[in-house]
């Protein structure tokens, strides 16, 4: 059913704001970690799990969250995810010690997975495939890019003025506001439940497998890639994912139907979505480290150094639909990956121990800002175009899982490359760290170049007609 433009815009603003909240949360907590450690007396290992617990449950539950939204109702799961996120954030704000805080972060990740998968599915239902969906996905990309920088800035300001606990209470406030707006902007029939059984065995093996694999990846830089902990968690995760594949072949109502995975465009676009994040997510981290550790910027200055990139994302993202219309989906995707590879390569070669933000980082970061929405929007379009109304949560869970694991894998691999290169250079600290950052970014550029070559093979999927999604007509 076609809905009025006004209510649809309101619903889109709500869903895109949810994306901003989830991206912003990760950046805010990362900035606050040193203050958390000083207050709770936690060492570096404990602090790493404050961040990692969120990533593990977020990555492990996205696929299950999307499928659950298909079965129980997208609006209902969306509100449940926001409620869990708010409750867990309150527990984090009151945490008396590091153990409680890590548990709260794990619960936050679970709530974020439910909210993210169902919000993306609601967007797919609200905007059938075509220019309207391209514009909506552009808004999502813009808010995601803005969320990273806004989180870094707010994290520094709130931690300095009100203490690290205020960053968790901000989540409570924003999640409550979004939930209240959802009651007004999304009709109670939005994304209503679909009939079908629940694949319990598939849900358990998939969630446990993805969670263990995420745990192995995020812990590998600290424990070592060949350590017993990394190999044990990674091996167990892969074994459970193989068990999941076996379960799905026999399940009456599989969590991921074989017919869905048989779609070539879906498989390739999910792989490309993962490769995009393998380059993009570590790039933000490495640029911030370079600005702070090598050039001597304060943490807030390191975050603000990414502001020009984010402003370009906000400017280009709404135009992505027009670019797709003029060039075609796969050409726009290839262009995005070429720009991503070129920008990352330029940034890597520009780094010097005595560089400056304007002379070293600014120009290549602007190119990367143009590349980000092109690759994010096109991979999302291709990954979801063939999804029926009954599969929107599943399609959302798959592409979100691909992006999350690309982020985790990219950060683990590129940080390992940077660390190894830094340790092998016999030079002053600034020169050694610069060499490490350069090696990591060159690796990221290679990933992006490989994705550009692979994207040429993409054949535009045929969109599935959608009945549309009802939104509330109330103002």
CSV table of C-alpha atoms in Angstrom, one decimal:
chain,number,residue,atom,x,y,z
A,1,UNK,CA,0.0,0.0,0.0
A,2,UNK,CA,1.3,3.4,-0.9
A,3,UNK,CA,1.6,5.8,2.1
A,4,UNK,CA,1.6,9.5,2.2
A,5,UNK,CA,5.0,11.2,1.8
A,6,UNK,CA,4.8,13.1,5.1
A,7,UNK,CA,4.3,10.1,7.4
A,8,UNK,CA,6.9,8.1,5.4
A,9,UNK,CA,9.4,10.8,5.9
A,10,UNK,CA,8.7,10.8,9.6
A,11,UNK,CA,9.1,7.1,9.8
A,12,UNK,CA,12.3,7.2,7.8
A,13,UNK,CA,13.7,9.9,10.2
A,14,UNK,CA,12.9,7.7,13.1
A,15,UNK,CA,14.6,4.6,11.6
A,16,UNK,CA,17.6,6.6,10.5
A,17,UNK,CA,17.9,8.1,13.9
A,18,UNK,CA,18.0,4.6,15.4
A,19,UNK,CA,21.0,3.9,13.1
A,20,UNK,CA,22.7,7.1,14.3
A,21,UNK,CA,22.1,6.0,18.0
A,22,UNK,CA,23.6,2.6,17.5
A,23,UNK,CA,26.7,3.9,15.7
A,24,UNK,CA,27.1,6.8,18.1
A,25,UNK,CA,27.0,4.4,21.1
A,26,UNK,CA,30.0,2.5,20.0
A,27,UNK,CA,32.1,5.7,19.5
A,28,UNK,CA,31.0,7.3,22.8
A,29,UNK,CA,32.0,4.3,24.9
A,30,UNK,CA,35.3,3.9,23.2
A,31,UNK,CA,36.2,7.6,24.1
A,32,UNK,CA,35.0,7.0,27.7
A,33,UNK,CA,37.1,3.8,28.3
A,34,UNK,CA,40.1,5.5,29.9
A,35,UNK,CA,37.9,7.2,32.4
A,36,UNK,CA,36.0,3.9,33.1
A,37,UNK,CA,39.3,2.2,33.8
A,38,UNK,CA,40.4,4.9,36.2
A,39,UNK,CA,37.1,4.9,38.1
A,40,UNK,CA,36.6,1.2,38.3
A,41,UNK,CA,40.2,0.2,38.6
A,42,UNK,CA,40.1,-2.0,35.5
A,43,UNK,CA,43.2,-2.9,33.5
A,44,UNK,CA,43.5,-2.9,29.8
A,45,UNK,CA,42.3,-6.4,29.4
A,46,UNK,CA,39.1,-5.7,31.3
A,47,UNK,CA,38.5,-2.5,29.4
A,48,UNK,CA,38.9,-4.3,26.1
A,49,UNK,CA,36.0,-6.5,27.1
A,50,UNK,CA,33.8,-3.5,27.8
A,51,UNK,CA,34.0,-2.8,24.1
A,52,UNK,CA,34.2,-6.4,22.9
A,53,UNK,CA,31.2,-7.7,24.8
A,54,UNK,CA,29.0,-5.4,22.8
A,55,UNK,CA,30.6,-6.3,19.5
A,56,UNK,CA,30.2,-10.1,20.1
A,57,UNK,CA,26.5,-10.1,21.0
A,58,UNK,CA,25.7,-7.5,18.4
A,59,UNK,CA,27.4,-9.5,15.6
A,60,UNK,CA,26.2,-12.9,16.9
A,61,UNK,CA,22.5,-11.9,17.2
A,62,UNK,CA,21.8,-9.9,14.1
A,63,UNK,CA,20.7,-12.8,11.9
A,64,UNK,CA,18.5,-14.3,14.6
A,65,UNK,CA,17.1,-10.8,15.4
A,66,UNK,CA,16.1,-10.3,11.8
A,67,UNK,CA,14.4,-13.6,11.4
A,68,UNK,CA,12.7,-13.1,14.8
A,69,UNK,CA,11.4,-9.8,13.5
A,70,UNK,CA,9.9,-11.6,10.5
A,71,UNK,CA,8.1,-14.1,12.8
A,72,UNK,CA,7.0,-11.9,15.7
A,73,UNK,CA,6.5,-8.6,14.0
A,74,UNK,CA,9.1,-6.0,13.0
A,75,UNK,CA,7.6,-3.1,15.0
A,76,UNK,CA,7.3,-5.3,18.1
A,77,UNK,CA,10.9,-6.5,17.9
A,78,UNK,CA,12.1,-3.0,17.2
A,79,UNK,CA,10.5,-1.7,20.3
A,80,UNK,CA,11.7,-4.7,22.3
A,81,UNK,CA,15.3,-4.0,21.1
A,82,UNK,CA,15.1,-0.3,22.1
A,83,UNK,CA,13.7,-1.3,25.5
A,84,UNK,CA,16.5,-3.8,26.1
A,85,UNK,CA,19.1,-1.3,24.9
A,86,UNK,CA,17.7,1.3,27.4
A,87,UNK,CA,17.5,-1.1,30.3
A,88,UNK,CA,21.1,-2.4,29.7
A,89,UNK,CA,22.4,1.2,29.3
A,90,UNK,CA,20.8,2.1,32.7
A,91,UNK,CA,22.5,-1.0,34.2
A,92,UNK,CA,25.8,0.2,32.7
A,93,UNK,CA,25.3,3.7,34.2
A,94,UNK,CA,24.8,2.2,37.6
A,95,UNK,CA,27.5,-0.5,37.3
A,96,UNK,CA,29.6,-0.8,40.6
A,97,UNK,CA,32.4,-2.8,38.9
A,98,UNK,CA,33.9,-3.9,35.6
A,99,UNK,CA,32.1,-7.3,35.6
A,100,UNK,CA,28.7,-5.8,35.8
A,101,UNK,CA,29.6,-3.2,33.1
A,102,UNK,CA,30.8,-6.0,30.7
A,103,UNK,CA,27.5,-7.8,31.3
A,104,UNK,CA,25.5,-4.6,30.6
A,105,UNK,CA,27.5,-4.1,27.4
A,106,UNK,CA,26.7,-7.6,26.3
A,107,UNK,CA,23.0,-6.9,26.9
A,108,UNK,CA,23.3,-3.6,25.0
A,109,UNK,CA,24.7,-5.5,22.0
A,110,UNK,CA,21.7,-7.8,22.1
A,111,UNK,CA,19.3,-4.9,22.2
A,112,UNK,CA,21.2,-3.2,19.4
A,113,UNK,CA,21.0,-6.3,17.2
A,114,UNK,CA,17.3,-6.6,17.6
A,115,UNK,CA,16.7,-2.8,17.0
A,116,UNK,CA,19.1,-2.7,14.0
A,117,UNK,CA,17.8,-5.7,12.2
A,118,UNK,CA,14.1,-4.8,12.6
A,119,UNK,CA,14.7,-1.1,11.8
A,120,UNK,CA,16.4,-2.0,8.5
A,121,UNK,CA,13.6,-4.5,7.7
A,122,UNK,CA,11.0,-1.8,8.4
A,123,UNK,CA,12.8,0.5,6.0
A,124,UNK,CA,12.7,-2.2,3.3
A,125,UNK,CA,8.9,-2.6,3.9
A,126,UNK,CA,8.3,1.1,3.9
A,127,UNK,CA,10.2,1.8,0.7
A,128,UNK,CA,9.8,-0.7,-2.1
A,129,UNK,CA,12.9,-1.2,-4.3
A,130,UNK,CA,13.6,1.7,-6.6
A,131,UNK,CA,14.6,5.3,-6.3
A,132,UNK,CA,12.7,5.8,-3.0
A,133,UNK,CA,14.6,3.0,-1.4
A,134,UNK,CA,17.9,4.3,-2.7
A,135,UNK,CA,17.2,7.7,-1.1
A,136,UNK,CA,16.2,6.0,2.2
A,137,UNK,CA,19.3,4.0,2.3
A,138,UNK,CA,21.3,7.1,1.5
A,139,UNK,CA,19.7,8.7,4.6
A,140,UNK,CA,20.8,5.6,6.6
A,141,UNK,CA,24.4,5.9,5.4
A,142,UNK,CA,24.4,9.6,6.2
A,143,UNK,CA,23.2,9.1,9.7
A,144,UNK,CA,25.7,6.3,10.2
A,145,UNK,CA,28.6,8.5,9.1
A,146,UNK,CA,27.4,11.3,11.3
A,147,UNK,CA,27.0,9.0,14.3
A,148,UNK,CA,30.7,8.0,14.4
A,149,UNK,CA,31.9,11.6,14.6
A,150,UNK,CA,29.1,12.8,16.8
A,151,UNK,CA,29.7,9.9,19.2
A,152,UNK,CA,33.4,10.8,19.4
A,153,UNK,CA,32.7,14.5,20.1
A,154,UNK,CA,29.9,13.8,22.6
A,155,UNK,CA,31.9,11.1,24.3
A,156,UNK,CA,34.7,13.6,25.0
A,157,UNK,CA,32.4,16.4,26.1
A,158,UNK,CA,30.2,14.3,28.3
A,159,UNK,CA,33.1,12.4,29.9
A,160,UNK,CA,34.9,15.6,30.7
A,161,UNK,CA,31.9,17.5,32.0
A,162,UNK,CA,29.6,14.9,33.6
A,163,UNK,CA,31.7,11.7,33.9
A,164,UNK,CA,31.7,8.4,31.9
A,165,UNK,CA,28.4,7.2,33.4
A,166,UNK,CA,26.5,10.1,31.6
A,167,UNK,CA,27.3,8.4,28.3
A,168,UNK,CA,25.2,5.5,29.3
A,169,UNK,CA,22.3,7.6,30.5
A,170,UNK,CA,22.3,9.4,27.2
A,171,UNK,CA,21.5,6.1,25.6
A,172,UNK,CA,18.6,5.6,28.0
A,173,UNK,CA,17.2,9.0,27.1
A,174,UNK,CA,17.5,8.7,23.3
A,175,UNK,CA,16.2,5.1,23.2
A,176,UNK,CA,13.1,6.2,25.2
A,177,UNK,CA,12.5,9.1,22.8
A,178,UNK,CA,12.8,6.8,19.8
A,179,UNK,CA,10.4,4.3,21.3
A,180,UNK,CA,7.9,7.0,22.1
A,181,UNK,CA,8.1,8.3,18.5
A,182,UNK,CA,7.7,4.8,17.1
A,183,UNK,CA,4.4,4.6,18.9
A,184,UNK,CA,3.3,7.6,16.9
A,185,UNK,CA,5.0,7.2,13.6
A,186,UNK,CA,4.7,3.4,13.0
A,187,UNK,CA,1.2,1.9,12.7
A,188,UNK,CA,0.6,-1.0,15.1
A,189,UNK,CA,0.2,-3.3,12.0
A,190,UNK,CA,3.6,-2.2,10.7
A,191,UNK,CA,5.7,-5.3,9.9
A,192,UNK,CA,3.1,-7.6,11.5
A,193,UNK,CA,4.0,-11.2,12.4
A,194,UNK,CA,4.2,-13.8,9.7
A,195,UNK,CA,3.0,-17.4,10.0
A,196,UNK,CA,5.7,-20.0,10.3
A,197,UNK,CA,7.6,-22.2,12.7
A,198,UNK,CA,10.7,-21.3,14.6
A,199,UNK,CA,14.0,-23.1,13.9
A,200,UNK,CA,15.3,-23.5,17.4
A,201,UNK,CA,18.2,-25.8,16.6
A,202,UNK,CA,19.3,-23.4,13.8
A,203,UNK,CA,18.9,-20.4,16.0
A,204,UNK,CA,21.1,-21.9,18.7
A,205,UNK,CA,23.9,-23.1,16.4
A,206,UNK,CA,23.9,-20.0,14.4
A,207,UNK,CA,24.0,-17.6,17.3
A,208,UNK,CA,26.6,-19.6,19.3
A,209,UNK,CA,28.7,-20.0,16.2
A,210,UNK,CA,28.7,-16.4,15.2
A,211,UNK,CA,29.2,-15.3,18.8
A,212,UNK,CA,32.3,-17.6,19.3
A,213,UNK,CA,33.7,-16.5,15.9
A,214,UNK,CA,33.3,-12.8,16.9
A,215,UNK,CA,34.9,-13.5,20.3
A,216,UNK,CA,37.9,-15.1,18.5
A,217,UNK,CA,38.3,-12.2,16.2
A,218,UNK,CA,38.0,-9.4,18.7
A,219,UNK,CA,40.3,-11.1,21.2
A,220,UNK,CA,42.9,-12.2,18.7
A,221,UNK,CA,45.0,-9.0,18.8
A,222,UNK,CA,45.4,-9.3,22.6
A,223,UNK,CA,45.6,-13.0,23.0
A,224,UNK,CA,47.5,-13.8,19.7
A,225,UNK,CA,46.3,-15.3,16.5
A,226,UNK,CA,47.7,-18.7,17.3
A,227,UNK,CA,46.9,-18.8,21.0
A,228,UNK,CA,44.8,-21.6,22.4
A,229,UNK,CA,42.0,-19.1,23.3
A,230,UNK,CA,41.8,-17.7,19.7
A,231,UNK,CA,42.1,-21.1,18.0
A,232,UNK,CA,39.7,-22.7,20.4
A,233,UNK,CA,37.0,-20.1,20.1
A,234,UNK,CA,37.4,-19.8,16.3
A,235,UNK,CA,37.4,-23.5,15.8
A,236,UNK,CA,34.3,-24.0,18.0
A,237,UNK,CA,32.6,-21.2,16.2
A,238,UNK,CA,33.3,-22.7,12.7
A,239,UNK,CA,32.2,-26.1,13.9
A,240,UNK,CA,28.9,-24.7,15.1
A,241,UNK,CA,28.4,-22.9,11.8
A,242,UNK,CA,28.9,-26.1,9.9
A,243,UNK,CA,26.4,-27.7,12.3
A,244,UNK,CA,24.1,-24.8,11.5
A,245,UNK,CA,24.4,-25.5,7.8
A,246,UNK,CA,23.6,-29.2,8.3
A,247,UNK,CA,20.6,-28.3,10.5
A,248,UNK,CA,19.2,-25.9,7.9
A,249,UNK,CA,19.1,-28.6,5.2
A,250,UNK,CA,16.8,-30.7,7.3
A,251,UNK,CA,14.7,-28.1,9.1
A,252,UNK,CA,11.0,-27.7,8.2
A,253,UNK,CA,11.1,-24.0,8.7
A,254,UNK,CA,14.8,-23.1,8.4
A,255,UNK,CA,16.2,-19.9,9.9
A,256,UNK,CA,17.9,-19.2,6.5
A,257,UNK,CA,16.1,-21.0,3.7
A,258,UNK,CA,18.4,-22.6,1.1
A,259,UNK,CA,16.5,-20.8,-1.7
A,260,UNK,CA,17.6,-17.5,-0.3
A,261,UNK,CA,21.3,-18.3,-0.2
A,262,UNK,CA,21.1,-19.8,-3.7
A,263,UNK,CA,20.6,-16.2,-5.1
A,264,UNK,CA,24.0,-15.2,-6.7
A,265,UNK,CA,23.4,-11.5,-6.3
A,266,UNK,CA,22.6,-11.9,-2.6
A,267,UNK,CA,25.8,-13.9,-1.9
A,268,UNK,CA,28.1,-11.6,-3.8
A,269,UNK,CA,26.6,-8.4,-2.4
A,270,UNK,CA,26.8,-9.6,1.2
A,271,UNK,CA,30.5,-10.5,0.6
A,272,UNK,CA,31.1,-7.1,-0.9
A,273,UNK,CA,29.3,-5.4,2.1
A,274,UNK,CA,31.7,-7.3,4.4
A,275,UNK,CA,34.7,-6.2,2.3
A,276,UNK,CA,33.6,-2.6,2.4
A,277,UNK,CA,33.6,-2.6,6.2
A,278,UNK,CA,36.9,-4.5,6.3
A,279,UNK,CA,38.5,-1.4,4.9
A,280,UNK,CA,36.2,1.4,6.3
A,281,UNK,CA,35.9,0.5,10.0
A,282,UNK,CA,39.6,0.2,10.7
A,283,UNK,CA,40.3,3.3,8.7
A,284,UNK,CA,38.4,5.5,11.2
A,285,UNK,CA,40.3,3.8,14.0
A,286,UNK,CA,43.7,4.2,12.4
A,287,UNK,CA,43.2,7.8,11.4
A,288,UNK,CA,42.2,8.7,15.0
A,289,UNK,CA,45.3,6.9,16.3
A,290,UNK,CA,47.6,8.7,13.9
A,291,UNK,CA,46.2,12.1,14.8
A,292,UNK,CA,46.5,11.4,18.5
A,293,UNK,CA,49.6,9.2,18.9
A,294,UNK,CA,51.8,10.6,16.1
A,295,UNK,CA,50.7,14.2,15.5
A,296,UNK,CA,49.8,14.8,19.2
A,297,UNK,CA,46.1,15.8,18.9
A,298,UNK,CA,44.0,15.4,22.0
A,299,UNK,CA,41.2,12.7,21.9
A,300,UNK,CA,38.5,15.3,21.0
A,301,UNK,CA,40.8,16.7,18.3
A,302,UNK,CA,41.3,13.2,16.9
A,303,UNK,CA,37.5,12.8,16.6
A,304,UNK,CA,37.0,16.2,15.1
A,305,UNK,CA,39.6,15.3,12.5
A,306,UNK,CA,37.0,12.9,11.0
A,307,UNK,CA,34.4,15.6,10.8
A,308,UNK,CA,35.1,16.7,7.2
A,309,UNK,CA,34.8,13.1,6.0
A,310,UNK,CA,31.5,12.8,7.8
A,311,UNK,CA,30.2,16.0,6.3
A,312,UNK,CA,31.0,14.7,2.8
A,313,UNK,CA,29.1,11.5,3.6
A,314,UNK,CA,26.1,13.6,4.7
A,315,UNK,CA,26.3,15.6,1.4
A,316,UNK,CA,26.8,12.7,-1.0
A,317,UNK,CA,24.6,10.1,0.6
A,318,UNK,CA,21.2,11.7,-0.4
A,319,UNK,CA,22.5,11.9,-4.0
A,320,UNK,CA,23.4,8.3,-4.3
A,321,UNK,CA,20.0,7.4,-5.7
A,322,UNK,CA,20.5,9.8,-8.6
A,323,UNK,CA,23.9,8.4,-9.3
A,324,UNK,CA,22.5,4.9,-9.4
A,325,UNK,CA,19.8,6.0,-11.8
A,326,UNK,CA,22.4,7.5,-14.1
A,327,UNK,CA,25.1,4.9,-14.0
A,328,UNK,CA,23.3,1.8,-13.0
A,329,UNK,CA,23.7,-0.2,-9.7
A,330,UNK,CA,26.8,-2.2,-10.5
A,331,UNK,CA,28.7,0.7,-12.1
A,332,UNK,CA,28.0,2.9,-9.1
A,333,UNK,CA,29.1,0.1,-6.8
A,334,UNK,CA,32.3,-0.4,-8.7
A,335,UNK,CA,32.9,3.4,-8.7
A,336,UNK,CA,32.5,3.4,-5.0
A,337,UNK,CA,35.0,0.6,-4.4
A,338,UNK,CA,37.5,2.3,-6.8
A,339,UNK,CA,37.2,5.5,-4.8
A,340,UNK,CA,37.6,3.6,-1.6
A,341,UNK,CA,40.7,1.9,-2.8
A,342,UNK,CA,42.2,5.1,-4.2
A,343,UNK,CA,41.4,7.1,-1.1
A,344,UNK,CA,42.8,4.5,1.3
A,345,UNK,CA,46.0,4.2,-0.8
A,346,UNK,CA,46.4,8.0,-1.0
A,347,UNK,CA,46.0,8.2,2.8
A,348,UNK,CA,48.5,5.4,3.4
A,349,UNK,CA,51.2,7.0,1.1
A,350,UNK,CA,50.6,10.5,2.5
A,351,UNK,CA,51.3,9.6,6.2
A,352,UNK,CA,54.5,11.0,7.6
A,353,UNK,CA,55.8,11.3,11.2
A,354,UNK,CA,55.8,15.1,10.9
A,355,UNK,CA,52.7,15.5,8.9
A,356,UNK,CA,49.7,17.7,9.6
A,357,UNK,CA,45.9,17.2,9.4
A,358,UNK,CA,45.4,19.6,6.5
A,359,UNK,CA,48.5,18.4,4.5
A,360,UNK,CA,48.2,14.7,5.2
A,361,UNK,CA,44.7,13.6,6.2
A,362,UNK,CA,42.2,16.1,4.9
A,363,UNK,CA,42.2,15.6,1.1
A,364,UNK,CA,42.2,11.7,1.1
A,365,UNK,CA,39.5,11.7,3.8
A,366,UNK,CA,37.2,13.8,1.6
A,367,UNK,CA,37.6,11.2,-1.2
A,368,UNK,CA,36.8,8.4,1.3
A,369,UNK,CA,33.7,10.4,2.4
A,370,UNK,CA,32.4,10.3,-1.1
A,371,UNK,CA,33.2,6.5,-1.4
A,372,UNK,CA,31.5,5.5,1.8
A,373,UNK,CA,27.8,6.1,0.8
A,374,UNK,CA,28.3,4.7,-2.7
A,375,UNK,CA,29.6,1.4,-1.4
A,376,UNK,CA,27.2,1.2,1.5
A,377,UNK,CA,24.0,2.1,-0.3
A,378,UNK,CA,24.7,-0.1,-3.4
A,379,UNK,CA,25.7,-3.2,-1.4
A,380,UNK,CA,22.6,-2.8,0.7
A,381,UNK,CA,20.4,-2.3,-2.4
A,382,UNK,CA,21.8,-5.4,-4.1
A,383,UNK,CA,21.6,-7.5,-0.9
A,384,UNK,CA,17.9,-6.8,-0.3
A,385,UNK,CA,16.4,-6.3,-3.7
A,386,UNK,CA,15.2,-9.8,-4.1
A,387,UNK,CA,13.7,-10.1,-0.6
A,388,UNK,CA,10.0,-10.7,-0.3
A,389,UNK,CA,7.9,-9.0,2.4
A,390,UNK,CA,8.2,-12.3,4.4
A,391,UNK,CA,12.0,-12.1,4.1
A,392,UNK,CA,12.8,-8.5,5.0
A,393,UNK,CA,14.0,-9.3,8.5
A,394,UNK,CA,16.2,-12.1,7.1
A,395,UNK,CA,17.7,-10.0,4.4
A,396,UNK,CA,18.3,-7.2,6.9
A,397,UNK,CA,20.0,-9.7,9.3
A,398,UNK,CA,22.2,-11.2,6.6
A,399,UNK,CA,23.6,-7.9,5.3
A,400,UNK,CA,23.9,-6.4,8.8
A,401,UNK,CA,25.8,-9.5,9.9
A,402,UNK,CA,28.1,-9.3,6.9
A,403,UNK,CA,28.9,-5.7,7.7
A,404,UNK,CA,29.4,-6.3,11.4
A,405,UNK,CA,31.8,-9.2,10.8
A,406,UNK,CA,33.6,-7.3,8.1
A,407,UNK,CA,34.2,-4.5,10.7
A,408,UNK,CA,35.4,-7.0,13.3
A,409,UNK,CA,37.6,-8.9,10.9
A,410,UNK,CA,39.0,-5.8,9.4
A,411,UNK,CA,39.9,-4.2,12.7
A,412,UNK,CA,41.5,-7.4,14.0
A,413,UNK,CA,43.6,-8.0,10.8
A,414,UNK,CA,44.6,-4.4,10.2
A,415,UNK,CA,45.6,-3.8,13.8
A,416,UNK,CA,47.7,-7.0,13.7
A,417,UNK,CA,49.4,-5.7,10.5
A,418,UNK,CA,50.0,-2.3,12.1
A,419,UNK,CA,51.4,-3.8,15.3
A,420,UNK,CA,53.7,-6.2,13.5
A,421,UNK,CA,55.0,-3.5,11.2
A,422,UNK,CA,55.5,-1.0,14.0
A,423,UNK,CA,57.5,-3.6,16.0
A,424,UNK,CA,59.8,-4.4,13.1
A,425,UNK,CA,60.8,-0.9,12.4
A,426,UNK,CA,64.0,0.3,14.1
A,427,UNK,CA,63.2,4.0,14.4
A,428,UNK,CA,61.8,6.6,16.6
A,429,UNK,CA,58.3,5.9,18.0
A,430,UNK,CA,56.5,8.3,15.7
A,431,UNK,CA,58.2,6.9,12.6
A,432,UNK,CA,57.6,3.3,13.7
A,433,UNK,CA,53.9,4.0,14.4
A,434,UNK,CA,53.5,5.8,11.1
A,435,UNK,CA,55.0,2.8,9.3
A,436,UNK,CA,52.6,0.5,11.0
A,437,UNK,CA,49.6,2.7,10.1
A,438,UNK,CA,50.8,2.9,6.5
A,439,UNK,CA,51.1,-0.9,6.3
A,440,UNK,CA,47.6,-1.4,7.7
A,441,UNK,CA,46.0,1.1,5.3
A,442,UNK,CA,47.8,-0.5,2.3
A,443,UNK,CA,46.2,-3.8,3.4
A,444,UNK,CA,42.8,-2.1,3.5
A,445,UNK,CA,43.4,-0.6,0.1
A,446,UNK,CA,44.1,-4.1,-1.2
A,447,UNK,CA,40.8,-5.4,0.2
A,448,UNK,CA,38.9,-2.5,-1.4
A,449,UNK,CA,40.7,-3.1,-4.8
A,450,UNK,CA,39.7,-6.8,-4.6
A,451,UNK,CA,36.1,-5.7,-3.9
A,452,UNK,CA,36.2,-3.4,-6.9
A,453,UNK,CA,37.2,-6.2,-9.2
A,454,UNK,CA,34.6,-8.6,-7.7
A,455,UNK,CA,31.8,-6.0,-8.1
A,456,UNK,CA,32.2,-6.1,-11.9
A,457,UNK,CA,30.7,-9.6,-11.7
A,458,UNK,CA,27.5,-8.4,-10.0
A,459,UNK,CA,24.4,-8.8,-12.1
A,460,UNK,CA,21.6,-6.4,-10.9
A,461,UNK,CA,19.0,-8.5,-9.0
A,462,UNK,CA,15.4,-8.3,-10.0
A,463,UNK,CA,13.4,-6.4,-7.4
A,464,UNK,CA,10.5,-8.1,-5.7
A,465,UNK,CA,7.3,-6.1,-5.6
A,466,UNK,CA,6.4,-5.0,-2.1
A,467,UNK,CA,2.9,-4.0,-0.8
A,468,UNK,CA,4.5,-1.2,1.2
A,469,UNK,CA,4.3,-0.5,5.0
A,470,UNK,CA,1.6,1.3,6.8
A,471,UNK,CA,2.7,4.3,8.9
A,472,UNK,CA,0.7,6.3,11.3
A,473,UNK,CA,-1.0,9.3,9.8
A,474,UNK,CA,-0.9,11.2,13.1
A,475,UNK,CA,1.5,14.2,13.1
